[in-house]
Coordinates of C-alpha atoms and ligand atoms in Angstrom, one line a residue:
M159 CA 21.2 75.6 122.6
T160 CA 23.5 78.4 121.9
A161 CA 27.2 78.4 122.7
V162 CA 27.7 79.9 126.1
V163 CA 29.8 83.0 125.4
A164 CA 30.7 84.0 128.9
P165 CA 31.4 82.7 132.4
K166 CA 28.4 81.4 134.4
G167 CA 27.4 83.4 137.5
A168 CA 27.2 81.6 140.8
C169 CA 23.5 81.0 140.2
G170 CA 24.2 79.3 136.9
L171 CA 22.8 82.1 134.7
P172 CA 25.2 82.8 131.8
V173 CA 26.6 86.3 132.3
V174 CA 27.7 88.2 129.2
A175 CA 29.9 91.2 129.8
T176 CA 30.7 92.3 126.2
V177 CA 28.6 93.9 123.5
A178 CA 29.9 91.4 121.0
G179 CA 29.0 88.5 123.3
L180 CA 25.4 89.7 123.8
T181 CA 24.9 90.2 120.1
R182 CA 26.3 86.8 119.2
H183 CA 24.4 85.0 121.9
L184 CA 21.1 86.4 120.8
A185 CA 21.8 86.1 117.1
D186 CA 22.7 82.4 117.7
A187 CA 19.4 81.9 119.5
R188 CA 17.4 83.5 116.7
A189 CA 19.3 81.4 114.2
Q190 CA 17.9 78.4 116.0
G191 CA 14.4 79.7 115.8
A192 CA 14.1 81.2 119.2
S193 CA 12.3 84.4 119.9
V194 CA 14.1 87.0 122.0
G195 CA 12.9 89.1 125.0
L196 CA 15.0 91.9 126.4
V197 CA 14.5 93.4 129.9
P198 CA 16.7 96.5 130.4
T199 CA 17.3 97.3 134.1
M200 CA 19.7 99.2 136.3
G201 CA 19.7 96.3 138.8
S202 CA 18.8 96.1 142.4
L203 CA 16.0 94.0 141.2
H204 CA 12.6 93.9 143.0
E205 CA 9.1 92.6 142.2
G206 CA 8.6 95.3 139.6
H207 CA 11.6 94.1 137.5
L208 CA 10.6 90.4 138.2
S209 CA 7.2 91.0 136.7
L210 CA 8.8 92.3 133.5
I211 CA 11.0 89.2 133.4
A212 CA 8.1 86.9 134.0
R213 CA 6.1 88.5 131.2
A214 CA 9.1 88.2 128.9
V215 CA 9.6 84.5 129.9
A216 CA 5.9 83.8 129.1
E217 CA 6.2 85.4 125.7
C218 CA 9.8 84.7 124.5
D219 CA 12.1 81.6 124.2
V220 CA 15.2 83.5 125.3
V221 CA 15.2 86.3 127.8
A222 CA 18.1 88.6 128.3
V223 CA 18.1 90.9 131.4
S224 CA 20.6 93.8 131.2
I225 CA 21.9 95.2 134.4
F226 CA 23.7 98.5 133.8
V227 CA 23.6 101.7 136.0
N228 CA 23.7 104.1 133.1
P229 CA 25.7 107.2 134.0
L230 CA 24.4 109.1 131.0
Q231 CA 20.9 109.4 132.5
F232 CA 22.0 110.7 135.9
G233 CA 22.2 114.5 136.2
D234 CA 22.7 114.3 139.9
A235 CA 26.1 112.8 140.9
D236 CA 24.9 112.0 144.4
D237 CA 22.0 110.0 143.0
L238 CA 24.4 108.0 140.8
A239 CA 26.9 107.5 143.6
H240 CA 24.1 106.2 146.0
Y241 CA 22.2 104.2 143.4
P242 CA 21.8 100.8 145.1
R243 CA 23.8 97.9 143.6
A244 CA 23.4 94.2 144.4
L245 CA 24.7 92.2 141.5
D246 CA 24.9 88.7 143.1
T247 CA 21.4 88.9 144.4
D248 CA 20.2 90.3 141.1
L249 CA 21.6 87.3 139.2
D250 CA 19.9 84.9 141.5
L251 CA 16.6 86.7 141.2
A252 CA 16.8 87.0 137.4
A253 CA 17.6 83.3 137.1
T254 CA 14.8 82.3 139.4
A255 CA 12.4 84.4 137.4
G256 CA 13.4 82.5 134.3
A257 CA 15.9 84.8 132.5
T258 CA 18.2 82.8 130.3
V259 CA 21.1 85.3 130.1
A260 CA 22.3 88.4 131.9
F261 CA 24.1 91.2 130.2
V262 CA 26.3 93.0 132.7
P263 CA 28.6 95.4 130.9
A264 CA 31.2 97.7 132.5
V265 CA 30.8 101.4 131.8
E266 CA 33.9 101.3 129.5
E267 CA 32.2 98.5 127.5
M268 CA 29.1 100.6 126.9
Y269 CA 31.0 103.9 126.5
P270 CA 34.5 103.2 125.3
D271 CA 35.4 106.9 125.1
G272 CA 33.7 107.6 128.3
P273 CA 30.0 108.6 128.7
G274 CA 30.9 112.3 128.6
D275 CA 32.6 111.9 125.2
M276 CA 29.7 110.5 123.3
T277 CA 29.3 112.5 120.1
T278 CA 26.2 110.7 118.9
T279 CA 23.2 110.7 121.2
V280 CA 19.5 110.1 120.8
S281 CA 17.0 112.8 121.8
V282 CA 13.2 112.4 121.7
R283 CA 11.9 116.0 121.3
D284 CA 8.9 117.3 123.1
L285 CA 7.9 114.0 124.7
G286 CA 11.3 113.9 126.4
D287 CA 11.4 117.6 127.3
R288 CA 8.4 117.7 129.6
W289 CA 7.8 116.6 133.3
E290 CA 10.8 114.3 134.1
G291 CA 12.7 115.9 131.2
A292 CA 12.2 119.4 132.5
S293 CA 13.0 118.4 136.1
R294 CA 16.1 116.3 135.1
P295 CA 17.6 118.0 132.0
G296 CA 19.4 115.5 129.9
H297 CA 17.8 112.5 131.6
F298 CA 15.8 111.2 128.7
D299 CA 18.7 111.8 126.2
G300 CA 20.7 109.4 128.5
V301 CA 17.8 106.9 128.6
A302 CA 17.1 107.1 124.9
T303 CA 20.8 106.7 124.0
V304 CA 21.4 103.7 126.2
V305 CA 18.2 102.0 125.1
A306 CA 19.0 102.7 121.4
K307 CA 22.4 101.0 122.0
L308 CA 20.8 98.0 123.7
F309 CA 18.3 97.7 120.9
A310 CA 21.1 97.8 118.3
M311 CA 23.0 95.1 120.3
A312 CA 20.0 92.9 120.9
G313 CA 18.6 92.8 117.4
P314 CA 15.0 91.8 116.6
C315 CA 13.2 91.2 119.9
R316 CA 10.4 92.2 122.3
A317 CA 11.6 94.7 124.9
Y318 CA 9.8 95.0 128.2
F319 CA 9.4 98.3 130.1
G320 CA 7.4 99.2 133.2
E321 CA 4.5 101.6 133.2
K322 CA 5.9 102.8 136.5
D323 CA 8.1 105.0 134.4
F324 CA 5.3 106.0 132.1
Q325 CA 7.1 108.8 130.3
Q326 CA 10.2 106.6 129.8
L327 CA 7.9 104.0 128.2
A328 CA 6.5 106.6 125.9
V329 CA 10.0 107.9 125.0
V330 CA 11.3 104.4 124.3
S331 CA 8.2 103.4 122.2
R332 CA 8.7 106.6 120.2
L333 CA 12.4 106.1 119.6
A334 CA 11.8 102.5 118.5
R335 CA 9.3 103.7 115.9
D336 CA 11.1 106.8 114.8
L337 CA 14.4 105.0 114.3
S338 CA 12.9 101.7 112.8
F339 CA 14.4 99.4 115.4
P340 CA 13.1 95.8 114.9
V341 CA 11.9 95.9 118.4
E342 CA 8.3 95.6 119.8
V343 CA 8.1 97.7 123.0
V344 CA 5.8 96.0 125.6
G345 CA 4.5 98.1 128.5
C346 CA 3.9 96.2 131.8
P347 CA 1.7 97.3 134.8
T348 CA 3.2 98.9 137.9
V349 CA 3.8 96.6 140.8
R350 CA 3.0 98.2 144.2
E351 CA 3.6 97.7 147.9
P352 CA 0.5 96.9 150.0
D353 CA 0.1 100.6 150.8
G354 CA 0.1 101.6 147.1
L355 CA 3.7 102.8 146.9
A356 CA 5.2 101.8 143.5
R357 CA 8.1 99.4 144.0
S358 CA 11.4 101.2 143.2
S359 CA 15.1 100.5 143.8
R360 CA 15.3 104.0 145.3
N361 CA 12.7 103.1 148.1
A362 CA 15.6 101.3 149.9
R363 CA 17.1 104.7 150.6
L364 CA 14.1 105.9 152.6
S365 CA 14.1 105.9 156.4
P366 CA 11.1 104.2 158.0
E367 CA 9.4 107.7 158.5
E368 CA 10.1 108.7 154.9
R369 CA 9.0 105.3 153.6
A370 CA 5.6 105.8 155.4
A371 CA 5.4 109.4 154.0
A372 CA 6.2 108.1 150.4
A373 CA 2.7 106.5 150.3
V374 CA 1.5 110.1 149.7
L375 CA 2.3 109.7 146.0
P376 CA -0.3 106.9 145.3
R377 CA -2.7 108.7 147.6
A378 CA -2.4 111.8 145.5
L379 CA -3.1 109.8 142.4
R380 CA -6.1 108.2 144.0
A381 CA -7.4 111.7 145.0
G382 CA -7.1 112.9 141.4
F383 CA -8.8 109.7 140.2
D384 CA -11.6 110.2 142.7
A385 CA -12.1 113.8 141.6
M386 CA -12.5 112.6 138.0
V387 CA -14.9 109.9 139.0
E388 CA -17.0 112.5 140.9
G389 CA -17.3 114.3 137.6
E390 CA -14.6 116.9 137.8
Y391 CA -13.7 117.7 134.2
R392 CA -11.3 120.7 134.7
P393 CA -7.7 119.4 134.7
A394 CA -6.6 122.3 137.0
M395 CA -9.1 121.2 139.7
V396 CA -8.1 117.5 139.4
E397 CA -4.5 118.6 139.7
S398 CA -5.2 120.8 142.7
R399 CA -6.7 117.8 144.5
M400 CA -3.5 115.9 144.0
V401 CA -1.4 118.9 145.1
Q402 CA -3.4 119.3 148.3
V403 CA -2.7 115.7 149.3
V404 CA 1.1 116.0 148.8
E405 CA 1.3 119.3 150.5
R406 CA -0.3 117.9 153.6
E407 CA 2.6 115.5 154.0
P408 CA 5.5 117.4 155.7
L409 CA 8.2 115.0 154.6
A410 CA 7.3 115.3 150.9
R411 CA 8.2 118.2 148.6
L412 CA 6.0 118.2 145.4
D413 CA 7.7 118.6 142.0
Y414 CA 4.6 118.2 139.8
A415 CA 1.1 116.8 139.8
A416 CA -0.4 116.7 136.3
L417 CA -3.3 115.4 134.3
V418 CA -1.9 114.7 130.8
R419 CA -2.9 113.2 127.5
A420 CA -1.5 109.7 127.5
V421 CA -0.5 109.8 123.9
D422 CA 2.1 112.5 124.1
L423 CA 2.0 113.6 127.8
S424 CA 1.0 117.1 126.9
P425 CA -1.1 118.8 129.5
A426 CA -4.8 117.9 129.2
A427 CA -6.9 121.0 128.2
S428 CA -10.3 119.6 129.2
L429 CA -11.5 116.1 130.1
L430 CA -14.4 116.8 127.7
D431 CA -12.0 116.5 124.8
G432 CA -11.8 112.7 125.4
G433 CA -8.9 110.5 126.5
P434 CA -7.0 108.5 127.1
F435 CA -5.5 110.5 130.0
R436 CA -2.8 109.8 132.6
L437 CA -2.3 111.2 136.1
L438 CA 1.4 111.9 136.9
V439 CA 3.0 112.9 140.2
A440 CA 6.6 113.5 141.2
A441 CA 7.9 114.5 144.7
R442 CA 11.0 114.4 146.7
V443 CA 10.8 112.5 150.0
G444 CA 14.0 112.7 152.1
P445 CA 17.0 112.0 149.9
V446 CA 15.1 110.6 146.9
R447 CA 12.9 111.8 144.1
L448 CA 9.9 109.5 143.5
I449 CA 7.5 109.3 140.6
D450 CA 4.3 107.5 140.0
N451 CA 1.3 107.6 137.6
L452 CA -2.1 106.2 137.1
D453 CA -4.4 105.4 134.2
P454 CA -7.7 106.9 135.3
G455 CA -9.5 105.0 132.6
E456 CA -8.7 101.6 134.1
D457 CA -10.0 99.9 137.2
L458 CA -8.1 101.3 140.2
P459 CA -5.4 98.8 141.3
A460 CA -6.4 97.1 144.5
E461 CA -3.5 98.6 146.5
L462 CA -4.7 102.1 145.5
A463 CA -8.3 101.3 146.1
A464 CA -7.5 100.6 149.8
G465 CA -8.0 103.2 152.4
V466 CA -7.5 106.9 151.5
P467 CA -8.7 109.1 154.3
A468 CA -11.9 110.9 153.4
Q469 CA -10.5 114.3 154.1
E470 CA -7.7 113.7 151.5
R471 CA -10.3 112.9 148.9
G472 CA -11.9 116.3 149.7
A473 CA -15.0 114.4 150.7
Ligands
AMP63 P1 15.1 100.5 136.5 O1 16.0 99.4 137.0 O2 14.6 101.4 137.6 O3 15.7 101.3 135.4 O4 13.9 99.8 135.9 C1 14.0 98.8 134.9 C2 12.6 98.6 134.3 O5 11.8 98.1 135.4 C3 11.9 99.8 133.8 O6 11.3 99.5 132.6 C4 11.0 100.2 134.8 O7 9.9 100.9 134.4 C5 10.6 98.9 135.4 N1 10.0 99.0 136.7 C6 10.6 99.6 137.8 N2 9.8 99.6 138.9 C7 8.7 99.0 138.5 C8 7.4 98.6 139.1 N3 7.2 99.0 140.4 N4 6.5 98.0 138.4 C9 6.7 97.7 137.1 N5 7.8 97.9 136.4 C10 8.8 98.6 137.1

């Protein structure tokens, strides 16, 4: 329906490489009455990303998937250098999932003066300073800045983000509201492996032993959940149950395990204050830092409900 503004990828999915091209493509679509969905990613697509695309396809007429490894949000040069990239496969997967256009800009297109020379950046105070923000200084400024740029380019749309990165979802929702972007931020459930590990592009960097050890993150969340179900109302005790589980895994090094208020991710003072709450965990396993979270107020996902050893539940 809209003029194709860029060459087609091998898979037949139109690929737009310029900001002007994306803006024009989506504006044309809207002019013809189409609703627009945006799925921002850093590529190396897996089932988690595909679930976001599928949701967007179900709810929007046109679905743009952006694939951009954003240097601004990486504090660790090694993490950026080793971030997995698989553009051809990504385009095939995105097309198969129903995306209608891919936005694949070069770093120079997103940051003409270089990412280090941005003089205007977006910072989400407090919400962006805790947990991941504290462990990875500058990370959420990089995320908020690139997402604000994508929102400005895309125009009115629904934008789909995973609960897997729960703090990121909160930061992005807040920035859309605070800066009046005409964007509805939609959170989508975490897609997990059969042993409960959240799907992540970084999982590919784990050795088989590390991959097995990484399942300690969802096990820790499950232990925290079980403690709450058993009636534990002291956040410190819930957290210590999670800590114990991670510390029993020799290949994992805990960063944080926390019970927080879901609304602003501040530490929960007491479960008697009323929710909603969220369990958070972050740990390094081998060369990668992994994060996960769980809504203790919802039914436990099937993958998490399966087999946690009794001694890890403190039973
Ligand atoms: P990334 O490519 O890691 O920046 O992720 C792009 C989007 O996919 C973000 O909104 C993530 O939260 C989301 N995502 C990543 N992994 C998963 C997962 N396992 N389940 C659901 N969404 C995910």
